[in-house]
PDB file of C-alpha atoms in Angstrom:
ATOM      1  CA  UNK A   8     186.546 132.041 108.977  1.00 43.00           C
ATOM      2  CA  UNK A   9     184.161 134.847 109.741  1.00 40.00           C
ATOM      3  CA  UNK A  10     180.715 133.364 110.916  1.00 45.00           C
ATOM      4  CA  UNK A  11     177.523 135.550 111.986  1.00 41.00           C
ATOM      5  CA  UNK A  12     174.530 134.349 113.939  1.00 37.00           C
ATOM      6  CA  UNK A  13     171.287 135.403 114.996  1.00 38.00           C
ATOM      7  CA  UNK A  14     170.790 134.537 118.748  1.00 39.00           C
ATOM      8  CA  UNK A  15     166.755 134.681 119.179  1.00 34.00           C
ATOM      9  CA  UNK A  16     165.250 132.770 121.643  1.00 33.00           C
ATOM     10  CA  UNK A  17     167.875 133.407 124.918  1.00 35.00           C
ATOM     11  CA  UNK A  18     167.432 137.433 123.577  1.00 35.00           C
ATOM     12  CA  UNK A  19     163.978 137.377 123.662  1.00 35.00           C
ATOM     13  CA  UNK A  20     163.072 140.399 125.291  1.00 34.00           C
ATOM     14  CA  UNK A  21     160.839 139.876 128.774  1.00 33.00           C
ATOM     15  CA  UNK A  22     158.054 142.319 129.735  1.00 31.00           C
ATOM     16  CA  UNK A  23     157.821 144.387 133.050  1.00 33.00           C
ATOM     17  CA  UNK A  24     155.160 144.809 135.973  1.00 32.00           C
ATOM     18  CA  UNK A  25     154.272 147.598 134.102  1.00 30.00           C
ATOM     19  CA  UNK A  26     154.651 146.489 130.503  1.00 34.00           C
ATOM     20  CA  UNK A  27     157.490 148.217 129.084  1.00 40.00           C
ATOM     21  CA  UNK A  28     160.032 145.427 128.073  1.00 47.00           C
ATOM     22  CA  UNK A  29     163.090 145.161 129.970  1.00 57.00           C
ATOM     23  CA  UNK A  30     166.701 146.422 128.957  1.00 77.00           C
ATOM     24  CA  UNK A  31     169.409 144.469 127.706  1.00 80.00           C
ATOM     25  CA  UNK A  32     171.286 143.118 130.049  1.00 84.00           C
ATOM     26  CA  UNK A  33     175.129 142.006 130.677  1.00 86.00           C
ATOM     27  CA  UNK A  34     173.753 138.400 131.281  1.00 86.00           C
ATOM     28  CA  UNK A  35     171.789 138.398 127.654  1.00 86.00           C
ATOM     29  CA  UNK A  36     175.210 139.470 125.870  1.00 90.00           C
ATOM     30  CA  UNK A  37     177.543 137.382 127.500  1.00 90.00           C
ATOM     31  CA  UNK A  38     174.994 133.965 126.299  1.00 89.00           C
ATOM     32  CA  UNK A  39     174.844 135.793 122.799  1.00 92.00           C
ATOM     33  CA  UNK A  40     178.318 135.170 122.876  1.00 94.00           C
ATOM     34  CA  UNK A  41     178.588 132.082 124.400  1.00 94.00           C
ATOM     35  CA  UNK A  42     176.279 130.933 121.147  1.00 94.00           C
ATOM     36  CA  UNK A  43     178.051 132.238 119.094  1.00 96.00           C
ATOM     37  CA  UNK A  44     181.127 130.877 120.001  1.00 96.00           C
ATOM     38  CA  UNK A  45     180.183 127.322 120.409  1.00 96.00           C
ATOM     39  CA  UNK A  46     179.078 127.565 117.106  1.00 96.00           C
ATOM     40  CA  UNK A  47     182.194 128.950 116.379  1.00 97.00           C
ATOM     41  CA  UNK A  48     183.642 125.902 117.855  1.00 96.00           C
ATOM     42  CA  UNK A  49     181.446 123.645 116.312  1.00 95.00           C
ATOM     43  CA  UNK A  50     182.191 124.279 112.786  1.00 95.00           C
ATOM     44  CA  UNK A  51     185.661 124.026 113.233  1.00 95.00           C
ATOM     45  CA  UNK A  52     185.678 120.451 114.652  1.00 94.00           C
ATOM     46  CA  UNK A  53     184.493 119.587 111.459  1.00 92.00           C
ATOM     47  CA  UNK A  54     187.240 120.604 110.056  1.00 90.00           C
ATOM     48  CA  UNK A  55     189.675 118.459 112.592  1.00 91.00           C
ATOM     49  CA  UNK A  56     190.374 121.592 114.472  1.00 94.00           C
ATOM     50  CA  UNK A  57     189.468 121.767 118.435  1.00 96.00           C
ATOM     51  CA  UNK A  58     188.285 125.524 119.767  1.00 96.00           C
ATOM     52  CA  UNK A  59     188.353 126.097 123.474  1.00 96.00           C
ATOM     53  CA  UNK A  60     186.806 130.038 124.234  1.00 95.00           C
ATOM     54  CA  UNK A  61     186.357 132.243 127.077  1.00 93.00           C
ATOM     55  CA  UNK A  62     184.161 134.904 126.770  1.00 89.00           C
ATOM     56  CA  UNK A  63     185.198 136.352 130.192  1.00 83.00           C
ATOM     57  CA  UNK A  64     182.807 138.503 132.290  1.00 83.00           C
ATOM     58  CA  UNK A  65     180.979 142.347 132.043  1.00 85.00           C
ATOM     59  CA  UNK A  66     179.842 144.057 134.584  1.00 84.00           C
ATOM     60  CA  UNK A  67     176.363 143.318 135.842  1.00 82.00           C
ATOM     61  CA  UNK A  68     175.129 146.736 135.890  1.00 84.00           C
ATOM     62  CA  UNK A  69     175.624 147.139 131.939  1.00 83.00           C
ATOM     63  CA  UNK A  70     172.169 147.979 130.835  1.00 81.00           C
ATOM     64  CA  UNK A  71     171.384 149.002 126.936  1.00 87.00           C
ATOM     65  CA  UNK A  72     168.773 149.788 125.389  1.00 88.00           C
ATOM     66  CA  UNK A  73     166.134 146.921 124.687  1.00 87.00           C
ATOM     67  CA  UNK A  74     166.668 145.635 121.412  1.00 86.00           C
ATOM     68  CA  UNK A  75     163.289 144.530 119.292  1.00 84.00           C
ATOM     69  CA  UNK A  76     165.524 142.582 116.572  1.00 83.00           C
ATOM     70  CA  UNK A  77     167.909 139.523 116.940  1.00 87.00           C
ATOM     71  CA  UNK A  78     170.876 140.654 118.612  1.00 90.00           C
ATOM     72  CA  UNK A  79     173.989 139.932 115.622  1.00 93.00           C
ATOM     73  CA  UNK A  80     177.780 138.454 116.524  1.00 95.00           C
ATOM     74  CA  UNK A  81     180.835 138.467 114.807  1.00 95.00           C
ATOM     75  CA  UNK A  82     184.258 138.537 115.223  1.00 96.00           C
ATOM     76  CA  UNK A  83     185.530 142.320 114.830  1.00 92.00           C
ATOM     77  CA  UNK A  84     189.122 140.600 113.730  1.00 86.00           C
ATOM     78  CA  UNK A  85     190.571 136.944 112.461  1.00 91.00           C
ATOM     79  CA  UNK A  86     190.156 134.940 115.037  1.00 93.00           C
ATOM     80  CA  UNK A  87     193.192 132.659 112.890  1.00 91.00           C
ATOM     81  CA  UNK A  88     195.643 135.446 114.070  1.00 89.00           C
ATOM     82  CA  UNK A  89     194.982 135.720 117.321  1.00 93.00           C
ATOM     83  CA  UNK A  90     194.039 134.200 120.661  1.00 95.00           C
ATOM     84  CA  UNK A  91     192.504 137.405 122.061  1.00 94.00           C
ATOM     85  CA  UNK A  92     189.520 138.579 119.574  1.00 94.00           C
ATOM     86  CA  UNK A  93     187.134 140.771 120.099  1.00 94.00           C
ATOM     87  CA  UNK A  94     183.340 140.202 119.421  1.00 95.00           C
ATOM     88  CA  UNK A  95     181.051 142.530 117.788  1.00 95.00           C
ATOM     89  CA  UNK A  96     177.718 142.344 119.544  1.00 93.00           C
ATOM     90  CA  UNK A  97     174.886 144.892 117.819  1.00 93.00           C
ATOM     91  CA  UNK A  98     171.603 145.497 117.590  1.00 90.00           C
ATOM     92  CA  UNK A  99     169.989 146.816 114.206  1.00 86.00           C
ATOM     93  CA  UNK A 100     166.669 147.648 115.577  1.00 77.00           C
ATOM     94  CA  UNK A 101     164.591 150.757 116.379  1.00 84.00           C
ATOM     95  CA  UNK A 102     167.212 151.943 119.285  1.00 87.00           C
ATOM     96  CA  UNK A 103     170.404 150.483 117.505  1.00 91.00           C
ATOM     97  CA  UNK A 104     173.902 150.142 119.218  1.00 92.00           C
ATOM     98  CA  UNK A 105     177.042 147.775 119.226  1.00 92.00           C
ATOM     99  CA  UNK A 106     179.616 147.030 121.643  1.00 92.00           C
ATOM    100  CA  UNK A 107     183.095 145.219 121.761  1.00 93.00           C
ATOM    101  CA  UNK A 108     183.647 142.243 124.123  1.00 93.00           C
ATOM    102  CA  UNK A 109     187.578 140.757 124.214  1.00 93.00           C
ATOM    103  CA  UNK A 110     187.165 137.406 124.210  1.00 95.00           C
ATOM    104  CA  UNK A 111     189.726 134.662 124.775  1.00 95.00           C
ATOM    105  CA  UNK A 112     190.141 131.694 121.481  1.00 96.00           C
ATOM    106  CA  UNK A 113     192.487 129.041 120.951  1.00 97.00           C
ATOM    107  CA  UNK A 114     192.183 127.127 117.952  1.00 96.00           C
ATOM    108  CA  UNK A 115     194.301 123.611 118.224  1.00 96.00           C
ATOM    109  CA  UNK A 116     195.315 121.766 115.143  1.00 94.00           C
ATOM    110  CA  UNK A 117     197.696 120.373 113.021  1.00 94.00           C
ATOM    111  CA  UNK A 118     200.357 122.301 111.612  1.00 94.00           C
ATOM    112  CA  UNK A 119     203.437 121.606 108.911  1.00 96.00           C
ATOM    113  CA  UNK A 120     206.983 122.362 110.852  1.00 96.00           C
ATOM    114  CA  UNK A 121     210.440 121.221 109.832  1.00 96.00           C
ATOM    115  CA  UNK A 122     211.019 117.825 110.051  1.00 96.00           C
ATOM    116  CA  UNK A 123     214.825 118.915 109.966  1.00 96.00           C
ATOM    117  CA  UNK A 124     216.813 121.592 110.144  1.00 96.00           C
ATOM    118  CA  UNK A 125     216.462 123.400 106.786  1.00 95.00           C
ATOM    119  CA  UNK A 126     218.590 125.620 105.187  1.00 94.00           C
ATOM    120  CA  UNK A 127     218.448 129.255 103.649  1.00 92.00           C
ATOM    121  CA  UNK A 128     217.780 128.562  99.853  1.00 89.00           C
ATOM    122  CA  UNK A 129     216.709 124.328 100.662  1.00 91.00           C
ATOM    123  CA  UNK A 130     213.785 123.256  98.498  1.00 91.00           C
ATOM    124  CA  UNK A 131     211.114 121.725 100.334  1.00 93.00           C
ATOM    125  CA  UNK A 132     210.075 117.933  99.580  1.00 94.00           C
ATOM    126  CA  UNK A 133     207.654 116.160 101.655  1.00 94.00           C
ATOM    127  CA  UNK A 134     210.811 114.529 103.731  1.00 94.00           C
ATOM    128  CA  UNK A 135     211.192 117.827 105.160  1.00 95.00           C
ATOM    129  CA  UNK A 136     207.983 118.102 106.291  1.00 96.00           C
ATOM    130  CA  UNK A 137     206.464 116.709 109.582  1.00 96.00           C
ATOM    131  CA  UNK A 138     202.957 117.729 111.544  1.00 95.00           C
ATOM    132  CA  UNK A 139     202.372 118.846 114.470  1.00 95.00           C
ATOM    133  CA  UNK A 140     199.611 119.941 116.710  1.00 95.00           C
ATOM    134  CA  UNK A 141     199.580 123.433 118.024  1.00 94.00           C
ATOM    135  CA  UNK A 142     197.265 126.809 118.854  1.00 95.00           C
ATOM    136  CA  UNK A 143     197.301 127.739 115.063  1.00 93.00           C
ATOM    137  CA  UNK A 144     196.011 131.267 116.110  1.00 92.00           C
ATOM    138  CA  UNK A 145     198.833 131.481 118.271  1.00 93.00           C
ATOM    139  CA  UNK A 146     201.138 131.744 115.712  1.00 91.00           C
ATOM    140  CA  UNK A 147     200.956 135.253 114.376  1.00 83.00           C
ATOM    141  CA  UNK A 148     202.202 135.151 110.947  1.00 86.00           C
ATOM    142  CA  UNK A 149     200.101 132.373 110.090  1.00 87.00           C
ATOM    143  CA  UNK A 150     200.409 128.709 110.526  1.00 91.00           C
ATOM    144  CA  UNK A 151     200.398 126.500 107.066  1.00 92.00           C
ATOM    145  CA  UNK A 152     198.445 123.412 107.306  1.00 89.00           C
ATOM    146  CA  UNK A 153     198.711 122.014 103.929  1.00 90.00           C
ATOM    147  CA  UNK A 154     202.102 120.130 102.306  1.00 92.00           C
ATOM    148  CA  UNK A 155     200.704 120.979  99.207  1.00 91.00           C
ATOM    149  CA  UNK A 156     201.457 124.625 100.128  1.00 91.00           C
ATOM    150  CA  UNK A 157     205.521 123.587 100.813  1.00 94.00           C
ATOM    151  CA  UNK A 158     206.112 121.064  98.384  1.00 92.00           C
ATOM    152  CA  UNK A 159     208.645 123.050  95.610  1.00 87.00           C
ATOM    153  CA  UNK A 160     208.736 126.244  97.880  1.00 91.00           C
ATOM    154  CA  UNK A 161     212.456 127.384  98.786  1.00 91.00           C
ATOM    155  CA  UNK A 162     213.342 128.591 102.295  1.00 94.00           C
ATOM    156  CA  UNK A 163     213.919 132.223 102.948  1.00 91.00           C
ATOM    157  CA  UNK A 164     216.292 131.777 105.703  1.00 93.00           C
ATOM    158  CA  UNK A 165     217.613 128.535 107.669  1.00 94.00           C
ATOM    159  CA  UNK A 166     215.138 127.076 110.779  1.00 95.00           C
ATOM    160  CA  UNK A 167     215.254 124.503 113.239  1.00 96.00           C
ATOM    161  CA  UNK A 168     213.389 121.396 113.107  1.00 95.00           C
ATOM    162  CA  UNK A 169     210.134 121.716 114.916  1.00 94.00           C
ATOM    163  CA  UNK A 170     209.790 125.312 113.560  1.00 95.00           C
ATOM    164  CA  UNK A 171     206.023 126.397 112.553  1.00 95.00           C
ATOM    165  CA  UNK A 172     205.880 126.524 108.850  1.00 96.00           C
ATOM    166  CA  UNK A 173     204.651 130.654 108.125  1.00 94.00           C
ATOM    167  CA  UNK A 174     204.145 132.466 104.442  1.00 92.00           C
ATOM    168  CA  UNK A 175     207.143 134.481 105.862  1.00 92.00           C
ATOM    169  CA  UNK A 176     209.831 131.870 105.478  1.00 94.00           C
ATOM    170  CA  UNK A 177     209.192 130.915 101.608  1.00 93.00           C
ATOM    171  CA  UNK A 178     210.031 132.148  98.789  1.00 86.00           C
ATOM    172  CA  UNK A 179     208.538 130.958  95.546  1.00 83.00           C
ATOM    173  CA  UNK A 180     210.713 129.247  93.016  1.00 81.00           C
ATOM    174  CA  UNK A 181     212.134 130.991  90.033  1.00 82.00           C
ATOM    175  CA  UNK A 182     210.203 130.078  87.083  1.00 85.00           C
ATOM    176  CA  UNK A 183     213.092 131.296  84.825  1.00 89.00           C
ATOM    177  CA  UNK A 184     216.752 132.138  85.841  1.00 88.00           C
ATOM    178  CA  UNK A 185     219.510 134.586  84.330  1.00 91.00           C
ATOM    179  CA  UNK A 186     220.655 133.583  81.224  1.00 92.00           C
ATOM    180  CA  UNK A 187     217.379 130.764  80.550  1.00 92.00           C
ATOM    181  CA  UNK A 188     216.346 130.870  76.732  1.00 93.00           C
ATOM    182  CA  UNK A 189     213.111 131.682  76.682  1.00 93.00           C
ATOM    183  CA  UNK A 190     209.492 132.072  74.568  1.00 93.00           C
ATOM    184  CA  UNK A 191     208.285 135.707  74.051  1.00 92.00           C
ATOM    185  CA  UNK A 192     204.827 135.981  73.617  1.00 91.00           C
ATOM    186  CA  UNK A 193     203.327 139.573  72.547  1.00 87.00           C
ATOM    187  CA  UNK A 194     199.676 139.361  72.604  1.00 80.00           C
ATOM    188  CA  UNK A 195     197.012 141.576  72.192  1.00 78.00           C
ATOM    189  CA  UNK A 196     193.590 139.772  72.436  1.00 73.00           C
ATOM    190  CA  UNK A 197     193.760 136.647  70.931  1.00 75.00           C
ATOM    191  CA  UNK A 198     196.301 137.832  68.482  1.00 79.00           C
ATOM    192  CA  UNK A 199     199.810 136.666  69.565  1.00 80.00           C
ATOM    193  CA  UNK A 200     203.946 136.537  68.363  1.00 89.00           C
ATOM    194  CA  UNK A 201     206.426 134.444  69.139  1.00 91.00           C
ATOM    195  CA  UNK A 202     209.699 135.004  69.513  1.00 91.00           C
ATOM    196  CA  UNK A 203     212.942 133.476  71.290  1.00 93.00           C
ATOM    197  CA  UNK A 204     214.568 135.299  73.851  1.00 92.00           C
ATOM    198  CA  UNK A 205     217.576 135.502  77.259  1.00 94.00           C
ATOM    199  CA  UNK A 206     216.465 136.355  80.309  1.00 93.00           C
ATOM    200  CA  UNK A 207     218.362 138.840  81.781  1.00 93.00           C
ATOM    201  CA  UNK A 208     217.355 138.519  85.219  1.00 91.00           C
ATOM    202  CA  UNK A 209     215.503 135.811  87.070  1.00 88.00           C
ATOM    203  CA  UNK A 210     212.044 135.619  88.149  1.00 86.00           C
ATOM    204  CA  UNK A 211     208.927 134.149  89.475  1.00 83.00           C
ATOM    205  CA  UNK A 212     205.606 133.108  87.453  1.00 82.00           C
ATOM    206  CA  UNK A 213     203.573 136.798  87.594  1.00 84.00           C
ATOM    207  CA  UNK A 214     207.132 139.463  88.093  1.00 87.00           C
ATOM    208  CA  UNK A 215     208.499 141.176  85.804  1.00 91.00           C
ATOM    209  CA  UNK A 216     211.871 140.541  84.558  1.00 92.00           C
ATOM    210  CA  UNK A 217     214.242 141.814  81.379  1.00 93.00           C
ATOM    211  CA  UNK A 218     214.580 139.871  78.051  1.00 94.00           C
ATOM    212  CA  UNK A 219     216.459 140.193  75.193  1.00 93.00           C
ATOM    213  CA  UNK A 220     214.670 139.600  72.206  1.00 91.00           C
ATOM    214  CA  UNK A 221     217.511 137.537  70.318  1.00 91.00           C
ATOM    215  CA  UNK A 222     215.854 138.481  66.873  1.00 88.00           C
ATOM    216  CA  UNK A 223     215.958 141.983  67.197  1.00 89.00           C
ATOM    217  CA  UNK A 224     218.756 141.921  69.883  1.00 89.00           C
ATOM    218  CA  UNK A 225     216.245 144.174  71.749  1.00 91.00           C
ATOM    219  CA  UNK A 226     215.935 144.399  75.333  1.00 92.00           C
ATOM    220  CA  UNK A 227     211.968 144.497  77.083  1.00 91.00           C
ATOM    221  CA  UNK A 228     210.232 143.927  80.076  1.00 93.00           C
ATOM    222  CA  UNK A 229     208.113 141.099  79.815  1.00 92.00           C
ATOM    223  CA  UNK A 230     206.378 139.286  82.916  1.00 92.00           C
ATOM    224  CA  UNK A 231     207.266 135.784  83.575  1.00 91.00           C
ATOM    225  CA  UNK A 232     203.748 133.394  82.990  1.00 89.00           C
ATOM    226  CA  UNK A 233     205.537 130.055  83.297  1.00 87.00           C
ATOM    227  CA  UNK A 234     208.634 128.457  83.087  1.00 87.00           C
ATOM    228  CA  UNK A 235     210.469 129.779  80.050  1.00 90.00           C
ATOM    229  CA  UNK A 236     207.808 131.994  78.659  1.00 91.00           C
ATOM    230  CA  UNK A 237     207.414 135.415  79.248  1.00 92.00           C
ATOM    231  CA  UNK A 238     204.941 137.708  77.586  1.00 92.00           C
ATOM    232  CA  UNK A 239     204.810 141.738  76.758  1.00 90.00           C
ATOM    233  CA  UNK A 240     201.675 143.538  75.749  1.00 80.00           C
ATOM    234  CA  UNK A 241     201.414 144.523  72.175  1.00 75.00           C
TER     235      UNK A 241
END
Protein backbone atom coordinates (compact mmCIF):
# COMPACT_ATOMS: atom_id res chain seq x y z
CA UNK A 1 0.00 0.00 0.00
CA UNK A 2 1.68 3.20 -1.06
CA UNK A 3 0.41 6.16 1.19
CA UNK A 4 1.63 9.97 0.86
CA UNK A 5 1.21 12.69 3.44
CA UNK A 6 1.64 16.21 3.87
CA UNK A 7 3.42 16.90 7.25
CA UNK A 8 2.57 20.81 7.93
CA UNK A 9 2.48 21.98 11.19
CA UNK A 10 5.91 20.11 12.85
CA UNK A 11 7.59 21.57 9.21
CA UNK A 12 6.55 24.83 9.70
CA UNK A 13 9.41 26.80 8.96
CA UNK A 14 10.71 29.20 12.11
CA UNK A 15 12.15 32.70 11.48
CA UNK A 16 15.70 33.96 12.53
CA UNK A 17 17.13 36.98 14.68
CA UNK A 18 17.48 38.42 11.54
CA UNK A 19 14.43 37.26 9.62
CA UNK A 20 15.52 34.92 7.09
CA UNK A 21 13.73 31.54 7.95
CA UNK A 22 15.76 28.82 9.16
CA UNK A 23 17.04 25.66 7.16
CA UNK A 24 15.71 22.35 7.25
CA UNK A 25 16.95 20.47 9.66
CA UNK A 26 17.80 16.59 10.42
CA UNK A 27 15.35 16.88 13.45
CA UNK A 28 12.31 18.27 11.03
CA UNK A 29 12.88 15.13 8.62
CA UNK A 30 13.29 12.51 10.95
CA UNK A 31 9.39 13.73 12.66
CA UNK A 32 8.23 13.97 8.90
CA UNK A 33 8.93 10.51 8.97
CA UNK A 34 7.95 9.53 12.14
CA UNK A 35 4.28 10.94 10.80
CA UNK A 36 4.33 9.39 8.22
CA UNK A 37 4.96 6.20 9.45
CA UNK A 38 2.54 6.07 12.25
CA UNK A 39 0.15 6.76 9.80
CA UNK A 40 1.55 4.14 7.98
CA UNK A 41 0.93 2.05 10.95
CA UNK A 42 -2.30 3.24 11.60
CA UNK A 43 -4.01 2.28 8.51
CA UNK A 44 -2.82 -1.02 8.61
CA UNK A 45 -4.27 -1.93 12.05
CA UNK A 46 -7.36 -1.48 10.44
CA UNK A 47 -6.78 -3.95 8.42
CA UNK A 48 -5.78 -6.57 11.44
CA UNK A 49 -2.19 -6.05 10.62
CA UNK A 50 0.32 -4.63 13.49
CA UNK A 51 3.38 -2.21 12.07
CA UNK A 52 6.28 -1.62 14.38
CA UNK A 53 8.97 1.12 12.45
CA UNK A 54 12.23 2.58 13.09
CA UNK A 55 13.15 5.41 11.33
CA UNK A 56 16.74 5.31 12.73
CA UNK A 57 18.87 8.49 13.08
CA UNK A 58 20.74 11.34 10.52
CA UNK A 59 23.25 13.25 11.35
CA UNK A 60 22.53 16.48 13.16
CA UNK A 61 24.49 18.68 11.04
CA UNK A 62 22.26 17.82 7.83
CA UNK A 63 21.03 21.20 6.85
CA UNK A 64 18.86 21.74 3.41
CA UNK A 65 17.55 24.25 2.05
CA UNK A 66 14.34 25.79 3.77
CA UNK A 67 11.43 24.48 2.19
CA UNK A 68 8.23 27.06 1.77
CA UNK A 69 5.77 24.01 0.84
CA UNK A 70 4.69 20.89 2.90
CA UNK A 71 7.48 18.64 3.02
CA UNK A 72 5.94 15.10 0.97
CA UNK A 73 6.71 11.19 2.19
CA UNK A 74 6.50 8.08 0.58
CA UNK A 75 7.88 4.92 0.44
CA UNK A 76 10.55 4.80 -2.54
CA UNK A 77 9.76 0.75 -2.60
CA UNK A 78 6.88 -1.88 -1.23
CA UNK A 79 7.13 -1.76 2.05
CA UNK A 80 5.08 -5.59 1.68
CA UNK A 81 8.50 -6.92 0.38
CA UNK A 82 10.67 -5.79 2.64
CA UNK A 83 11.60 -4.92 6.21
CA UNK A 84 14.23 -2.33 5.25
CA UNK A 85 12.44 0.52 2.98
CA UNK A 86 13.54 3.50 2.16
CA UNK A 87 11.54 6.83 2.48
CA UNK A 88 11.31 9.48 -0.01
CA UNK A 89 11.34 12.80 1.78
CA UNK A 90 11.04 16.02 -0.88
CA UNK A 91 10.29 19.28 -1.08
CA UNK A 92 8.41 20.76 -4.25
CA UNK A 93 8.87 24.33 -3.43
CA UNK A 94 10.87 27.33 -4.70
CA UNK A 95 14.43 25.58 -3.68
CA UNK A 96 13.23 21.90 -4.36
CA UNK A 97 15.22 18.71 -3.28
CA UNK A 98 14.59 15.03 -2.04
CA UNK A 99 16.50 12.69 -0.07
CA UNK A 100 16.42 8.87 0.84
CA UNK A 101 16.17 7.76 4.50
CA UNK A 102 16.43 3.61 5.12
CA UNK A 103 14.04 2.99 7.43
CA UNK A 104 13.35 -0.18 9.39
CA UNK A 105 9.26 -1.89 8.94
CA UNK A 106 7.84 -4.97 10.08
CA UNK A 107 4.44 -5.64 9.21
CA UNK A 108 2.90 -8.67 11.54
CA UNK A 109 -0.10 -10.58 10.42
CA UNK A 110 -1.74 -13.52 9.54
CA UNK A 111 -0.57 -15.64 6.91
CA UNK A 112 -1.91 -19.11 5.05
CA UNK A 113 0.99 -21.98 5.55
CA UNK A 114 0.59 -25.72 5.18
CA UNK A 115 -1.37 -27.26 7.56
CA UNK A 116 0.47 -30.54 6.33
CA UNK A 117 3.01 -31.59 4.43
CA UNK A 118 1.86 -31.15 0.80
CA UNK A 119 2.94 -32.70 -2.11
CA UNK A 120 4.31 -31.67 -5.66
CA UNK A 121 1.09 -31.74 -7.89
CA UNK A 122 -1.55 -31.90 -4.32
CA UNK A 123 -4.62 -29.73 -4.84
CA UNK A 124 -5.24 -27.43 -2.17
CA UNK A 125 -8.62 -27.69 -0.04
CA UNK A 126 -9.17 -25.66 2.95
CA UNK A 127 -7.90 -28.87 5.20
CA UNK A 128 -4.60 -28.05 3.97
CA UNK A 129 -4.64 -24.79 4.98
CA UNK A 130 -3.84 -23.35 8.50
CA UNK A 131 -2.90 -19.48 9.64
CA UNK A 132 -0.36 -18.21 11.09
CA UNK A 133 1.03 -14.98 12.30
CA UNK A 134 4.26 -13.73 10.91
CA UNK A 135 6.39 -10.43 9.51
CA UNK A 136 4.48 -10.67 6.11
CA UNK A 137 7.17 -8.26 4.64
CA UNK A 138 9.63 -10.58 5.75
CA UNK A 139 8.79 -13.01 3.44
CA UNK A 140 10.21 -11.96 0.12
CA UNK A 141 8.22 -13.61 -2.45
CA UNK A 142 5.12 -12.57 -0.97
CA UNK A 143 3.04 -13.90 1.79
CA UNK A 144 -0.78 -15.00 0.75
CA UNK A 145 -3.30 -14.05 3.24
CA UNK A 146 -6.43 -15.16 1.68
CA UNK A 147 -7.75 -19.14 1.38
CA UNK A 148 -9.69 -17.97 -1.29
CA UNK A 149 -6.38 -17.46 -3.17
CA UNK A 150 -5.37 -21.53 -2.43
CA UNK A 151 -8.53 -23.16 -2.57
CA UNK A 152 -8.27 -25.31 -6.22
CA UNK A 153 -4.57 -24.15 -6.73
CA UNK A 154 -2.05 -27.20 -7.26
CA UNK A 155 1.39 -27.22 -5.62
CA UNK A 156 4.46 -26.59 -7.66
CA UNK A 157 6.73 -28.61 -5.62
CA UNK A 158 6.27 -30.58 -2.15
CA UNK A 159 6.62 -28.28 1.39
CA UNK A 160 6.57 -28.84 4.90
CA UNK A 161 3.81 -28.03 7.11
CA UNK A 162 4.25 -24.63 8.59
CA UNK A 163 5.66 -23.40 5.22
CA UNK A 164 4.56 -19.64 4.18
CA UNK A 165 2.11 -19.95 1.41
CA UNK A 166 4.04 -17.64 -1.76
CA UNK A 167 2.63 -17.09 -5.61
CA UNK A 168 5.86 -19.13 -6.28
CA UNK A 169 4.67 -22.51 -5.11
CA UNK A 170 1.23 -22.69 -7.21
CA UNK A 171 0.42 -23.48 -10.20
CA UNK A 172 -3.01 -22.84 -11.59
CA UNK A 173 -5.20 -25.74 -12.53
CA UNK A 174 -5.59 -26.94 -16.05
CA UNK A 175 -8.78 -25.77 -17.36
CA UNK A 176 -8.59 -28.43 -20.16
CA UNK A 177 -6.22 -31.51 -20.41
CA UNK A 178 -4.74 -33.57 -23.48
CA UNK A 179 -7.15 -35.36 -25.20
CA UNK A 180 -10.51 -33.19 -23.41
CA UNK A 181 -13.32 -32.68 -26.15
CA UNK A 182 -13.79 -29.38 -26.36
CA UNK A 183 -16.06 -26.12 -27.75
CA UNK A 184 -14.32 -23.96 -30.44
CA UNK A 185 -15.49 -20.66 -30.55
CA UNK A 186 -14.24 -18.30 -33.58
CA UNK A 187 -15.47 -14.91 -32.98
CA UNK A 188 -15.06 -11.78 -34.47
CA UNK A 189 -17.17 -9.06 -32.68
CA UNK A 190 -20.23 -10.35 -31.69
CA UNK A 191 -20.30 -12.71 -34.57
CA UNK A 192 -19.28 -16.24 -33.39
CA UNK A 193 -18.91 -20.34 -34.66
CA UNK A 194 -19.04 -23.21 -32.96
CA UNK A 195 -17.41 -26.09 -33.44
CA UNK A 196 -16.26 -29.38 -31.49
CA UNK A 197 -12.81 -30.04 -31.04
CA UNK A 198 -9.46 -32.38 -29.03
CA UNK A 199 -7.18 -30.68 -27.25
CA UNK A 200 -3.93 -31.54 -28.07
CA UNK A 201 -2.15 -30.24 -25.23
CA UNK A 202 -3.30 -29.06 -21.84
CA UNK A 203 -3.76 -25.71 -20.53
CA UNK A 204 -4.82 -23.04 -18.21
CA UNK A 205 -7.90 -20.47 -18.61
CA UNK A 206 -5.93 -17.42 -20.76
CA UNK A 207 -2.71 -19.92 -22.60
CA UNK A 208 -2.67 -20.99 -25.58
CA UNK A 209 -2.91 -24.53 -26.45
CA UNK A 210 -3.46 -26.80 -29.90
CA UNK A 211 -6.90 -28.14 -31.05
CA UNK A 212 -8.02 -30.18 -33.57
CA UNK A 213 -10.98 -29.06 -35.15
CA UNK A 214 -12.77 -32.61 -35.46
CA UNK A 215 -14.95 -31.20 -38.42
CA UNK A 216 -12.34 -30.21 -40.56
CA UNK A 217 -9.72 -32.52 -38.88
CA UNK A 218 -7.72 -29.23 -38.74
CA UNK A 219 -5.25 -28.41 -36.25
CA UNK A 220 -5.23 -24.40 -34.58
CA UNK A 221 -4.13 -22.55 -31.81
CA UNK A 222 -6.87 -21.43 -29.85
CA UNK A 223 -6.54 -19.93 -26.17
CA UNK A 224 -8.19 -21.74 -23.43
CA UNK A 225 -11.27 -19.21 -21.84
CA UNK A 226 -12.77 -21.86 -19.57
CA UNK A 227 -13.04 -25.30 -19.00
CA UNK A 228 -13.62 -27.02 -22.32
CA UNK A 229 -13.88 -24.02 -24.53
CA UNK A 230 -11.30 -22.55 -26.36
CA UNK A 231 -11.62 -19.74 -28.83
CA UNK A 232 -9.50 -18.51 -32.14
CA UNK A 233 -9.92 -15.14 -33.73
CA UNK A 234 -11.74 -15.06 -36.97
Amino acid sequence: MRITIFVTALLMSTLTGIGMAADTTAGQITTAADEFLAAFAKAQSGEGFAVEYDSGSLDPRLSLATCDSPLEVSFSGDPWKTTQPSLQISCEGSRPWRMFLPVSVNITGDAMVAARPLGRGERLTPGALRTDTVVVNAIRRGAITSEDQLVGMEMRRGINAGTVFTPDLLLAPAAIERGDHVIISARSGNFSVNSRGKALASGGIGEQVLVENLSSSRTVRARVTAPGRVEIPM
